[in-house]
Amino acid sequence: MPLDSSTYALAHLRVDGRRWKELRRIHGQMSTQAAADGSSYFEMGNTKIICTVLGPRQPTKSGGRDQSREAIIEVEIGVAGFSGMDRKKRSRNDKRTQEMQYTISSAFASTVFTSQYPHSTITIVLHVLSQDGALLAACINAATLALIDAGVPMQDYIAACTTGSTASYASNDEDADPLLDLNGMEELELPFLTMGTSGGEDKVNVLVMETRIQMPRLEAMVSVGLDGCKQVRNILDGIVREHGKKLLSSR
Amino acid sequence: MTSLKRSYASSTTPSTTLSSKTYLRTLRSGKVQKVVRELYLRQDIPCSSQLCSTCIDLAPAGFHGKQDPPVLSATPAGTTQYPQGHYLVPDTNAFLTAMDLFEAEDAARDVIVLQTVLEEVKNRSLPLYHRLIALTKNEGKRFYVFFNDFRLETYVTREAGESINDRNDRAVRKACSWYGSHLQDAVKARQSARCPAVVMLSDDRENLRKAKEDGLIASGLQDYVSGLPDADRLLDMVAASRDQRATRDEKAKMVYPEYMSMSAMLTGVKAGSLHQGTFSVSPYNYLEGTVHVPAFDRPLIIQGRENSNRAVSGDIVVLEVLPKDQWKAPSSKVIEEDDLTKNENAENEDESAEGVVTEKERRALQEEVKRAHGKVAEGKPQPTAKVVGVIKRNWRQYVGHVDKDSVRSEAKQSRAQQTVFLIPMDKRIPKIKVRTRQAGDLLGKRVLVTIDSWDRDSRYPVGHFIRSLGELETKGAETEALLLEWDVQYRPFPKSVLDCLPAEGHDWKVPADTADPGWKGRRDLRDLLVCSIDPPGCVDIDDALHAKLLPNGNFEVGVHIADVSHFVKPNNAMDKEASLRGTTVYLVDKRIDMLPMLLGTDLCSLKPYVERYAFSVLWELDQNADIVNATFTKSVIRSREAFSYERAQLRIDDQSQQDELTQGMRHLMMLSKKLRAKRMAAGALNLASPEVRIEAESETSDPVDVKTKQLLDTNQLVEEFMLLANISVAGKNYSAFPQTALLRRHAAPPKTNFEELANQLKVKKNLELRSDSSKALADSLDTCTDPSDPFFNTLVRILATRCMMSAEYFCSGTQAYPEFRHYGLASEIYTHFTSPIRRYADLEAHRQLAAAIDYEPLDASLQSKSKLEAVCKNINVRHRNAQMAGRASVEYYVGQALKGRVLTEDGFVMRIFSNGFVVFVPRFGIEGLIRLRDLGGGKEVESVFDAEEYSLSFGERKVELFEKLKVRIEDEAEEGTGKRKIKLSLV
Ligand SMILES: [Zn+2]
């Protein structure tokens, strides 16, 4: 039994040795699959995602003609059976997966210039290879990279991260520190929220919280989350620029 | 609103190095998981020594800008070995074997707890882990947790082929060597002279050897403690070390069978071939234990040491049922440990060499078996079982005394180490073997010990002394002993708790100005004629009552309860302390409060003639005492009078008193009788338990006489309205918080519980006891009378009480509604609301009710089911312990009151064994065993025991169950131990 998050107060160190405001190691690559219109591979700690983007293109489904004036963003998430600690197959109709799909789709609908592609569909396919917390955030970041790779015009990146609080809901610990970027073990023990912003920290596109938290602690969490998203955005930006340089030099 | 946009990235982002660790973990279900985790190694973890200036600003501040000050003293204490001062770095086993030493107030300061060690301690023992965590929070002890596995320089990867233990030992050595050189640099930078030694504490020889090789300072536990002042006392706190055990192992003979592996047990329990339950030892026969398992109605019986295989009463064990030819009837004989094993020698176990079972024990058991076999034809052999493993030990600290016969040399000055037996007060706990150098000093004292281990090669568990409580039989020592034995927190409230009290102290008053925030949401009930009725001398007045006739012929009745939740806010230090204590404990001459005196006896207490905050339940009751409506409100009241039960009774009976207050009390009396009649008709049980009052001379508090408590109508008056309030509040809280209401239930007893008693009544008195419902039971209890003896009915009720389940607190979300039922009160829902000064459950109910009536929002801790469950679990235990401690205190005082006296009293036979019988003496509420051997002057008497007829004949005399007889009561100081006991004998 390794130590759990209750030992944070002893030395202000988290279960994996980080301080409260530190992100995990983030690694990303673009254009990982040549066959897709756009693709990326993204890691936040041990959470690993492959993302491919198809489109914009005409809807494949036959039947009623799509009369919409804007592109539809479809999201498919596949969670590999080996990705979690328990070997468990999640079905495509899993409630949580569906909810994540919807969240990601509506987040990008607010930043992609969908009106430029009426009657068409943009499909984002996410494969979760490994899960260790911040699943939704990592999916959003991976999708951002893949959309950029696909050349889909959008206002700005959506960069996402999670924030939590060191004290569990029921204890009224005044000194609770907010925590940036929880890993899987922390997510099981602590209250947390997922946040995605664009334009650095100007616009909040995603804010999801499924655990309970006392109101007074929320402010600190949101504040740390905004700053975390800005850090993630800088990292994403670095990855994009690096990729761009490589493209230019290979010409 | 301030902007949420802030930048937190530190100016000098610390560099971290990423590593990872992978390990396998076995789940309870037997599944194996592979866990991969990242590790961020860093260099900003301080050494936390006040000597070091480089580490001071090393650790980044927390979100609130707080930074932890360095923990370890710049001038740590020196010893003979380390005169320059030293920091201790204990390894895992040091903490496991000597936690008491580390907790000792005058030893072991400036300790570095390594992360590696903390993790291992957690793996090995959760209770010890929690004690260690508590130590790190104790500022005076200066324990610092150094996260060595996160610091780059001290991180150690496990090498191929290296065992986890070896890797951890290496990590401890590496941390020591880092600390050593780091401190040296720090001292050089300060140019001061004293550099404290970093001492690694370990009992692992290999580890010590390697440490010496690496040039580290290392010491074995024993060696280290020997160098401290007062070493003898401290040495006793160190459990027999691995080293000593190792040398014994070579020649040791295994006297107990080996336990099964945990996974084999779990699989067996799952498959149904093995059974799991809590081991409990019979108070009459220390060689017989019983375990209730879900698979059977009746408990499984475990007879003999070999079958109980090192299980101690309270452990959670796994059992295997023995083949049917070994099934037995439960023992009909009293067997006490001191009788059979009196002359054993604690020192030389192998020489006595009789294996697990001594010859005498074997003989005693043999007789049992013979008897059981003879009886098989008539048939009630019950399944027996043997213990094949222990899931969880429930060892605690035990109070007892040193067995005089086991002490080799009594000379006080003898400092030779010897092994002695400690006899626990609790008869169900076996003797404990303890090594000590203070045997001479400890003789005749009450001492506190703990069990460390019980290995296969040892007939008795091995433990160590913690401290002495004082001379046997002195009031101080005996009181502390029973408080410790029942785990009652009796230390004075710490400052942090007292800081939560209102600053005005005793001058606090209900604000005169009704615009004050304290009045918000409160009803002004000061004009009501409220009074309180309590036992004489009661100072913590929880409740007060009033009643008045309404114009429509109905009655307005109010129960007003002290508004404790106004003063005790959730989750502050005072609330935490109260939730830990759970209840006030009443001893004969002492009260151990749940809340500080200022609240309990003054600010909350509904004293007469002053205004107090209250939480009121107001009903409109009709002439039949049916509820027309009920309202709940926070209020301000002014009690007109505080009555004792007797004075209230006199006032009600005195027809010359016609004032409004007395009239109100008469209304209350009339209504309470109707309420009671309704409850009884619904099947509420009227159970008796012998309650004894001790009369003491006030100044010396030496007991003078013992009297059985008297019940007056006014007692019942108060009780009825308290029940009514509790039931009303329970319903209200449950409707507001269906998942998290704190309630109290009393499960219906399983039918088999009453079988024995019903049979006894049938055989001896031709009476029928029915137990199919509480109503049937209540009715048939009424018929169990003996015209020639009015006490017989009470005796039956006492016996019936013992067949009941105990009531318990629970969180409403954990049970289905039908399970809420309170069997004894015949109410479908119940809670405790009326005594918040002395019960934590009531305080929680107050908070829930306050939220239910929208007086204030509900605290988060009361919305979490898991938190509430933990609270319930704790207060259930505390409640039971408080009752037991109270009972033990009465017992002690009855003993003291009878000291030096010889009395002849009426007694009733309540249980018959083949070699003795138990007699209950109503006047003192005591029961005692009369053994045939004592009647025969030390020799067993020829006797005939008839288990079917519940009788025992010896000589001319025949003793039958329920028989009334005269007994002589005297007190007797047991030889050998000097323990005072009440002795009954037949006249
Ligand atoms: Zn330092």
Coordinates of C-alpha atoms in Angstrom, one line a residue, chain B residues 91-99 101 124 201-205 208 219-226 234-249 417 433-436 452-453 455 457 462-464:
Chain B
D91 CA 14.1 1.7 10.0
T92 CA 10.7 0.1 9.6
N93 CA 11.2 -2.6 12.2
A94 CA 12.3 -0.1 14.8
F95 CA 8.9 1.6 14.5
L96 CA 7.1 -1.7 14.5
T97 CA 8.7 -3.0 17.6
A98 CA 9.2 0.1 19.6
M99 CA 6.4 2.6 18.8
L101 CA 9.3 4.1 23.0
R124 CA 2.6 -3.7 7.8
L201 CA 18.3 2.6 14.2
S202 CA 17.8 -1.0 13.0
D203 CA 17.7 -4.5 14.4
D204 CA 18.6 -6.1 11.2
R205 CA 22.2 -7.4 11.5
L208 CA 23.8 -2.7 10.5
S219 CA 22.9 1.2 16.2
G220 CA 20.7 -1.7 17.3
L221 CA 17.6 -0.7 19.3
Q222 CA 18.7 -2.3 22.5
D223 CA 22.2 -0.8 22.3
Y224 CA 20.8 2.7 21.6
V225 CA 18.2 2.6 24.4
S226 CA 20.8 1.3 26.8
L234 CA 12.5 2.6 28.3
L235 CA 14.0 -0.8 27.4
D236 CA 10.7 -2.5 28.5
M237 CA 8.9 -0.5 25.9
V238 CA 10.9 -2.2 23.2
A239 CA 9.2 -5.3 22.0
A240 CA 11.3 -8.4 21.9
S241 CA 13.4 -7.8 18.9
R242 CA 13.9 -9.8 15.8
D243 CA 17.3 -10.6 16.9
Q244 CA 16.3 -12.2 20.2
R245 CA 13.6 -14.1 18.4
A246 CA 16.0 -15.3 15.8
T247 CA 18.3 -17.0 18.4
R248 CA 15.3 -18.7 20.0
D249 CA 14.0 -20.0 16.7
Q417 CA 16.3 -9.1 33.0
K433 CA 4.8 -13.0 28.6
V434 CA 6.9 -9.9 29.2
R435 CA 10.6 -9.4 29.5
T436 CA 11.6 -6.7 32.1
D452 CA 3.6 -7.6 20.3
S453 CA 3.4 -11.0 18.8
D455 CA 4.6 -16.9 17.4
D457 CA 6.8 -21.5 19.2
V462 CA 4.7 -11.9 24.0
G463 CA 4.4 -8.3 24.9
H464 CA 6.0 -5.4 26.6

